[in-house]
Coordinates of C-alpha atoms in Angstrom, one line a residue:
M128 CA 36.8 16.2 27.1
H129 CA 39.7 15.8 25.0
K130 CA 43.7 14.9 27.1
K131 CA 45.0 18.2 25.9
W132 CA 42.3 20.3 27.7
L133 CA 43.0 18.5 30.8
I134 CA 46.7 19.0 30.8
A135 CA 46.0 22.8 29.8
P136 CA 45.0 24.3 33.3
A137 CA 47.4 22.2 35.1
L138 CA 50.3 23.9 33.2
V139 CA 48.9 27.1 33.5
A140 CA 48.9 26.3 37.3
V141 CA 52.3 25.1 37.3
G142 CA 53.3 28.3 35.3
A143 CA 51.4 30.7 37.8
L144 CA 53.4 29.2 40.5
L145 CA 56.5 29.4 39.2
A146 CA 55.9 33.0 38.0
A147 CA 54.9 34.0 41.4
C148 CA 58.1 32.1 42.9
S149 CA 60.3 33.8 40.4
S150 CA 58.8 37.2 40.8
G151 CA 58.3 36.8 44.4
S152 CA 55.3 39.3 43.2
S153 CA 52.7 38.3 46.1
A154 CA 55.0 37.5 48.9
D155 CA 57.2 40.3 48.0
G156 CA 54.9 43.5 48.3
G157 CA 54.2 43.4 44.2
G158 CA 50.6 41.7 45.0
D159 CA 47.9 42.0 47.5
E160 CA 50.1 40.1 50.5
K161 CA 51.9 43.1 52.8
V162 CA 55.5 42.5 53.5
T163 CA 57.8 43.7 56.1
I164 CA 61.6 44.5 55.5
T165 CA 64.3 45.5 58.0
Y166 CA 66.7 48.7 57.0
G167 CA 70.1 48.6 59.1
V168 CA 71.8 51.9 60.2
W169 CA 74.0 53.3 62.8
A170 CA 74.1 57.0 62.8
G171 CA 71.4 58.6 65.3
T172 CA 71.3 62.0 63.8
Q173 CA 70.3 60.5 60.5
T174 CA 68.0 58.1 62.0
P175 CA 65.1 60.6 61.6
A176 CA 65.4 60.9 57.8
M177 CA 65.8 57.3 57.3
K178 CA 62.3 56.7 58.8
E179 CA 61.1 59.7 56.7
I180 CA 62.6 58.2 53.7
A181 CA 60.9 54.7 54.5
A182 CA 57.6 56.3 55.0
A183 CA 57.8 57.7 51.7
F184 CA 58.7 54.6 49.9
T185 CA 55.5 52.7 51.6
E186 CA 53.5 55.7 50.5
E187 CA 54.8 54.7 47.3
N188 CA 54.5 51.1 47.6
P189 CA 51.5 50.7 50.1
N190 CA 52.2 47.0 50.3
I191 CA 55.9 47.4 51.5
T192 CA 56.6 48.7 55.2
V193 CA 60.1 49.2 55.9
K194 CA 61.1 49.1 59.6
V195 CA 64.6 51.1 60.4
E196 CA 66.7 49.4 62.9
E197 CA 69.3 51.5 64.5
R198 CA 72.3 50.3 65.9
P199 CA 75.4 52.0 67.7
W200 CA 78.6 51.9 66.3
P201 CA 80.6 49.5 66.5
E202 CA 77.5 46.9 67.6
Y203 CA 76.2 47.5 64.4
W204 CA 79.3 45.5 62.3
S205 CA 79.5 42.7 65.1
T206 CA 75.7 42.0 64.7
L207 CA 75.8 42.6 61.1
Q208 CA 78.6 40.1 60.7
T209 CA 76.8 37.4 62.8
G210 CA 73.7 37.9 61.3
A211 CA 75.0 37.8 57.7
A212 CA 76.4 34.5 58.6
G213 CA 73.4 33.2 60.6
G214 CA 70.7 34.3 58.2
T215 CA 69.6 37.1 60.4
A216 CA 70.9 40.3 58.8
P217 CA 68.6 43.2 58.0
D218 CA 67.1 42.8 54.6
A219 CA 68.8 46.3 53.3
F220 CA 71.4 48.0 55.2
W221 CA 74.2 50.4 55.4
M222 CA 77.5 49.8 53.9
L223 CA 80.9 51.1 54.2
A224 CA 83.5 50.6 51.2
Q225 CA 86.3 49.7 53.6
Q226 CA 83.7 46.6 55.0
I227 CA 82.3 45.6 51.6
Q228 CA 85.1 43.1 50.3
P229 CA 84.5 39.9 53.0
Y230 CA 80.6 40.2 52.5
A231 CA 80.8 40.5 48.6
E232 CA 83.1 37.5 48.5
G233 CA 81.0 35.6 51.0
N234 CA 78.1 36.1 48.5
Q235 CA 76.1 38.0 51.3
L236 CA 75.0 40.4 49.6
L237 CA 72.0 41.0 46.8
D238 CA 73.1 41.6 43.3
I239 CA 70.7 45.0 42.4
S240 CA 71.9 45.0 38.7
D241 CA 68.8 43.8 37.5
E242 CA 66.6 46.2 39.0
I243 CA 69.0 49.0 38.2
D244 CA 68.7 48.2 34.6
K245 CA 64.8 47.9 34.8
E246 CA 64.4 51.0 36.5
G247 CA 66.9 52.8 34.3
V248 CA 68.7 54.2 36.9
D249 CA 71.4 56.8 35.8
L250 CA 74.6 56.0 37.5
A251 CA 76.4 59.4 36.1
K252 CA 73.8 61.1 39.1
Y253 CA 76.3 59.4 41.5
P254 CA 80.1 60.2 42.4
K255 CA 81.9 58.1 40.0
A256 CA 84.8 57.9 42.8
V257 CA 82.3 56.7 45.4
L258 CA 80.8 54.1 43.1
D259 CA 84.1 52.7 42.2
L260 CA 84.8 51.9 45.9
Y261 CA 81.9 49.4 46.0
D262 CA 83.1 48.0 42.5
Q263 CA 84.5 44.3 43.3
G264 CA 85.3 43.4 39.9
D265 CA 82.8 40.7 39.4
G266 CA 80.2 42.5 37.2
K267 CA 77.8 42.9 40.0
I268 CA 76.2 46.2 41.6
Y269 CA 75.5 45.6 45.2
G270 CA 74.0 49.0 46.0
L271 CA 73.7 52.8 45.4
P272 CA 75.6 55.6 47.5
K273 CA 73.4 57.7 49.8
D274 CA 75.6 60.2 50.6
V275 CA 79.4 61.6 49.8
D276 CA 82.0 62.6 52.2
T277 CA 84.7 65.0 52.2
N278 CA 86.9 66.6 54.7
A279 CA 87.4 70.1 55.7
V280 CA 88.4 71.9 59.0
W281 CA 85.8 72.7 61.8
F282 CA 86.9 75.6 64.0
N283 CA 85.8 77.4 67.0
K284 CA 85.6 81.2 66.3
A285 CA 85.7 82.1 70.1
I286 CA 88.9 80.2 70.9
F287 CA 90.3 82.1 68.0
D288 CA 89.3 85.8 69.1
K289 CA 90.2 84.8 72.5
A290 CA 93.7 83.9 71.6
G291 CA 93.7 87.1 69.2
V292 CA 94.6 85.0 66.0
A293 CA 93.1 85.1 62.7
Y294 CA 90.6 82.9 61.2
P295 CA 92.1 80.0 58.5
S296 CA 92.3 81.7 54.9
A297 CA 90.9 79.8 51.8
D298 CA 95.0 79.0 50.8
W299 CA 96.6 78.1 54.4
T300 CA 99.1 75.7 54.5
W301 CA 100.7 73.0 56.5
D302 CA 102.7 75.5 58.3
D303 CA 99.9 77.9 58.9
Y304 CA 98.0 75.1 60.5
R305 CA 100.8 74.2 62.7
E306 CA 101.3 77.6 63.9
T307 CA 97.8 78.5 64.4
A308 CA 97.5 75.2 66.7
K309 CA 100.4 76.2 68.8
K310 CA 98.9 80.1 69.6
L311 CA 95.5 78.3 70.3
T312 CA 96.7 76.1 73.0
D313 CA 96.4 77.6 76.3
P314 CA 97.2 74.6 79.2
A315 CA 96.0 76.8 81.9
A316 CA 92.4 76.9 80.2
G317 CA 92.6 73.3 79.1
V318 CA 92.4 74.2 75.5
W319 CA 94.2 72.8 72.8
G320 CA 94.9 74.1 69.5
T321 CA 93.8 70.8 67.8
A322 CA 93.1 67.3 68.1
A323 CA 95.6 64.9 66.2
P324 CA 94.6 61.5 66.9
I325 CA 95.0 58.3 64.6
D326 CA 92.3 58.7 62.3
Y327 CA 92.8 57.6 58.6
Q328 CA 89.6 58.7 57.0
S329 CA 89.3 62.4 58.5
G330 CA 93.1 62.6 59.5
Y331 CA 96.7 61.2 58.2
Y332 CA 95.2 59.9 54.4
N333 CA 94.4 63.4 53.8
T334 CA 97.9 64.5 54.6
I335 CA 99.6 61.7 52.8
F336 CA 97.9 62.8 49.7
Q337 CA 98.4 66.4 50.2
A338 CA 102.3 65.4 50.6
G339 CA 102.0 63.8 46.8
G340 CA 102.0 60.1 48.6
Q341 CA 99.9 57.2 48.2
V342 CA 98.5 54.5 50.8
I343 CA 98.3 51.4 48.5
A344 CA 100.0 51.2 45.2
D345 CA 98.0 51.7 42.0
D346 CA 98.0 47.7 41.5
G347 CA 96.7 47.2 44.8
K348 CA 99.3 44.7 46.0
T349 CA 101.6 46.5 48.1
S350 CA 101.2 49.5 50.5
L351 CA 103.3 52.5 50.0
I352 CA 102.6 54.1 53.6
D353 CA 106.9 53.8 54.2
T354 CA 107.5 55.8 51.2
P355 CA 108.9 59.5 52.2
E356 CA 105.9 61.5 50.8
A357 CA 103.5 59.3 52.9
Q358 CA 106.0 59.7 55.9
A359 CA 105.9 63.6 55.5
G360 CA 101.6 63.2 55.3
I361 CA 102.0 61.5 58.8
K362 CA 104.8 63.6 60.6
F363 CA 102.1 66.3 59.7
W364 CA 100.1 64.7 62.7
T365 CA 103.3 63.4 65.1
D366 CA 104.5 67.4 65.0
L367 CA 100.9 68.4 66.4
Q368 CA 101.6 65.6 69.2
A369 CA 105.3 66.7 69.9
D370 CA 104.2 70.3 69.8
G371 CA 101.7 69.4 72.7
S372 CA 98.9 71.2 70.4
S373 CA 96.6 68.4 70.7
P374 CA 95.4 66.2 73.7
T375 CA 97.5 62.8 73.8
L376 CA 96.0 59.8 72.1
Q377 CA 95.1 58.7 75.8
Q378 CA 93.0 61.4 76.2
L379 CA 91.2 61.5 73.0
S380 CA 90.6 57.7 73.4
D381 CA 88.7 58.7 76.7
T382 CA 86.9 61.6 75.0
E383 CA 86.6 61.9 71.2
A384 CA 87.9 65.0 69.3
E385 CA 84.3 65.7 68.4
T386 CA 83.0 65.9 71.8
M387 CA 86.1 67.9 72.9
F388 CA 85.2 70.5 70.3
E389 CA 81.9 70.9 71.2
Q390 CA 82.8 71.0 75.1
G391 CA 85.0 74.0 73.8
K392 CA 88.4 72.5 74.6
I393 CA 89.6 72.3 71.3
G394 CA 90.1 74.9 68.6
M395 CA 90.0 73.1 65.3
F396 CA 89.5 69.7 64.2
M397 CA 89.5 68.0 60.8
S398 CA 86.4 65.5 59.7
A399 CA 83.9 65.3 57.3
A400 CA 80.3 67.1 56.8
F401 CA 78.4 64.4 58.5
W402 CA 79.0 66.4 61.8
A403 CA 77.0 69.2 60.8
P404 CA 73.6 68.3 62.1
Q405 CA 74.7 67.4 65.7
L406 CA 76.9 70.8 65.6
Y407 CA 74.3 73.0 64.2
A408 CA 71.7 71.3 66.8
N409 CA 74.1 72.4 69.6
E410 CA 72.6 75.9 70.0
E411 CA 75.4 76.7 72.7
I412 CA 78.3 76.3 70.5
K413 CA 76.8 77.0 66.9
P414 CA 77.4 80.6 66.9
N415 CA 81.1 80.3 67.3
I416 CA 81.3 77.4 64.8
D417 CA 83.1 77.9 61.2
I418 CA 84.4 75.9 58.8
A419 CA 87.8 76.3 56.5
P420 CA 89.3 73.9 53.9
L421 CA 91.8 71.6 54.8
P422 CA 95.4 73.3 54.8
I423 CA 97.6 72.8 52.0
G424 CA 100.7 70.4 51.4
K425 CA 102.4 70.3 48.3
E426 CA 99.2 70.3 46.6
R427 CA 95.5 70.2 48.1
A428 CA 93.5 67.1 48.6
T429 CA 91.0 65.3 50.5
V430 CA 90.1 61.7 50.7
T431 CA 86.1 61.0 49.7
S432 CA 83.9 57.8 50.3
G433 CA 80.1 57.3 51.2
I434 CA 77.6 55.2 52.6
E435 CA 76.2 52.5 50.3
N436 CA 72.4 50.7 50.6
V437 CA 72.6 47.3 50.2
G438 CA 70.7 44.2 50.4
Y439 CA 70.8 40.8 52.3
A440 CA 71.3 38.0 49.7
G441 CA 69.6 35.6 52.2
T442 CA 66.4 38.0 52.2
K443 CA 62.9 36.6 51.7
H444 CA 61.9 39.5 49.7
P445 CA 64.6 40.3 47.1
D446 CA 62.3 41.9 44.8
A447 CA 61.1 44.4 47.6
V448 CA 64.3 44.8 48.9
K449 CA 65.6 46.0 45.5
K450 CA 63.2 48.3 44.9
F451 CA 63.7 49.9 48.2
L452 CA 67.5 50.5 47.8
I453 CA 66.8 52.1 44.3
F454 CA 64.5 54.4 46.1
A455 CA 66.6 55.2 49.0
S456 CA 69.5 56.1 47.3
G457 CA 67.3 58.0 44.4
E458 CA 66.5 61.6 44.0
T459 CA 63.4 61.6 46.3
A460 CA 65.4 60.3 49.1
A461 CA 68.4 62.2 48.7
N462 CA 66.4 65.4 49.2
I463 CA 64.4 64.1 52.2
Q464 CA 68.2 63.7 53.7
A465 CA 69.3 67.2 52.3
K466 CA 66.2 68.9 53.8
A467 CA 66.4 67.2 57.4
G468 CA 70.1 68.3 57.1
A469 CA 71.0 64.9 57.7
V470 CA 74.2 64.1 55.6
L471 CA 75.3 65.5 52.1
P472 CA 73.7 63.4 49.7
A473 CA 75.4 61.8 46.8
Y474 CA 72.7 62.3 44.2
E475 CA 73.9 65.0 42.1
G476 CA 71.7 68.1 42.0
T477 CA 70.7 68.0 45.8
E478 CA 73.7 69.8 47.2
Q479 CA 72.1 73.3 47.4
T480 CA 69.0 71.9 49.5
W481 CA 71.4 70.5 52.1
L482 CA 73.3 73.7 52.2
D483 CA 69.7 75.7 52.7
A484 CA 68.9 73.4 55.5
M485 CA 71.8 74.7 57.7
P486 CA 71.9 78.6 56.8
D487 CA 73.9 79.6 59.9
F488 CA 76.8 77.7 58.5
P489 CA 77.4 79.4 55.2
N490 CA 80.8 77.8 54.6
L491 CA 79.4 74.4 54.5
K492 CA 80.0 75.0 50.8
I493 CA 83.7 74.2 51.4
F494 CA 82.6 70.2 51.9
V495 CA 80.9 70.2 48.4
E496 CA 83.5 72.5 46.5
A497 CA 86.2 69.7 47.8
K498 CA 84.4 67.3 45.9
E499 CA 86.6 68.9 42.8
Y500 CA 90.2 67.7 44.6
S501 CA 89.2 64.8 46.3
V502 CA 90.5 61.3 45.8
P503 CA 89.0 58.0 46.5
L504 CA 89.5 56.5 50.1
P505 CA 92.2 53.7 50.0
V506 CA 89.8 50.2 50.3
Q507 CA 91.8 47.9 48.5
G508 CA 91.7 44.3 49.6
N509 CA 90.4 43.4 52.9
A510 CA 90.7 47.0 54.0
A511 CA 88.8 46.8 57.3
E512 CA 91.6 44.2 58.2
W513 CA 94.8 46.2 57.4
Q514 CA 93.3 49.6 58.5
G515 CA 92.1 48.2 61.9
M516 CA 95.8 47.5 62.3
Q517 CA 96.6 51.5 62.6
T518 CA 96.6 51.8 66.2
K519 CA 98.9 48.9 66.7
Y520 CA 101.5 50.1 64.4
L521 CA 101.2 54.1 64.4
T522 CA 100.6 54.7 68.6
D523 CA 104.4 54.6 69.2
A524 CA 104.9 57.2 66.4
W525 CA 102.2 59.2 67.6
N526 CA 103.5 59.2 71.5
G527 CA 106.8 59.9 70.1
T528 CA 108.5 56.7 71.3
A529 CA 109.3 55.2 67.5
T530 CA 110.1 57.2 64.7
V531 CA 107.6 57.6 61.8
E532 CA 109.9 55.6 59.7
D533 CA 110.2 52.5 61.9
A534 CA 106.6 52.7 62.5
T535 CA 105.6 52.9 59.0
K536 CA 108.1 50.3 57.8
Q537 CA 106.5 47.5 60.1
Y538 CA 102.8 49.1 59.2
A539 CA 103.5 48.2 55.3
D540 CA 105.0 45.2 55.9
A541 CA 102.0 44.1 58.1
I542 CA 99.5 45.8 55.0
D543 CA 101.1 43.7 52.2
K544 CA 100.6 40.5 54.0
V545 CA 96.9 41.4 54.4
L546 CA 96.8 42.4 50.6
A547 CA 98.4 39.1 49.6
E548 CA 96.0 37.0 51.4

């Protein structure tokens, strides 16, 4: 036999091995071998929908099983940080825009750009503001949004009725909100008009933008939280505390605002739509719940963000993970989330399905309408670090033992140092 015929089978065998290694086909769910990937999440109310999405994915990809792993907040983040560094992170997991930078800079996230191109994913189906929040400027795409957040005011009609106060109108103002909170407050009954925690995403970032301010400069290098406009947005909240219209920070630390709202101790609180499934499931309070737009300052505004599905760079099954990430943020998965009422999906065209899932909350549409005047959540630099310092620098202002001007000046200096790193 000629030597070339002896060499050829060997080359074919090597080529086949290289092809298998590069595509991960047989060991990555693409061949006959079955693989299991893990999917890390934190929100218990959404976990059933995530399991349904995982099952739907496996039905289309019989060789890939997805195991949903739920951890409580904040254990989720401490476990993820340790796992990403030590090689034990979930194969796929939820990510927040304010958390992504250190994971991206540490090369711990899977670039799925090639899978997006291969599958022809239309990025226009996702809110550009949310996509931009996760853009690390390195030309890579680490995930796709699964949902979108805006903010509105949840309020308890029974507390309004008992106090003889009219429900909020669509064009109510900061002054209206403050006066309403005063009127609803009944110390003898243990009822506060509102809740005023130190909460950047559901709270003071919204009022900073409503006052015409910004949290971070457009170049991302300095904080603007000590400007007069931003200080006005923060004073909205410290005024509510000074009025006695809110539980104290200590009381809100002992029992979070949403829980006090469900207990009938708070007349209204600002937050996102992700509370909808929990409030809808509470048969005792559900008939009394309604939703209003955020009050208007100098302008109408709400911050927006959303969770992305991302993958771990150290996964043993990158092709299977990429395939799952595309599916978990796609139209089929969005409709599963919407029908379950789990969360407002990011995928365009699935909003009505989510609204139809909770017909007793007709004003849920306010969260959808709020996308029209939403602004991206500030997440420049290592946002998790500088946002994590808010309590240290702002608590005295909330408690009335420091001025907003002094507190924000010190906080701005601290933020600038983080942004300079």
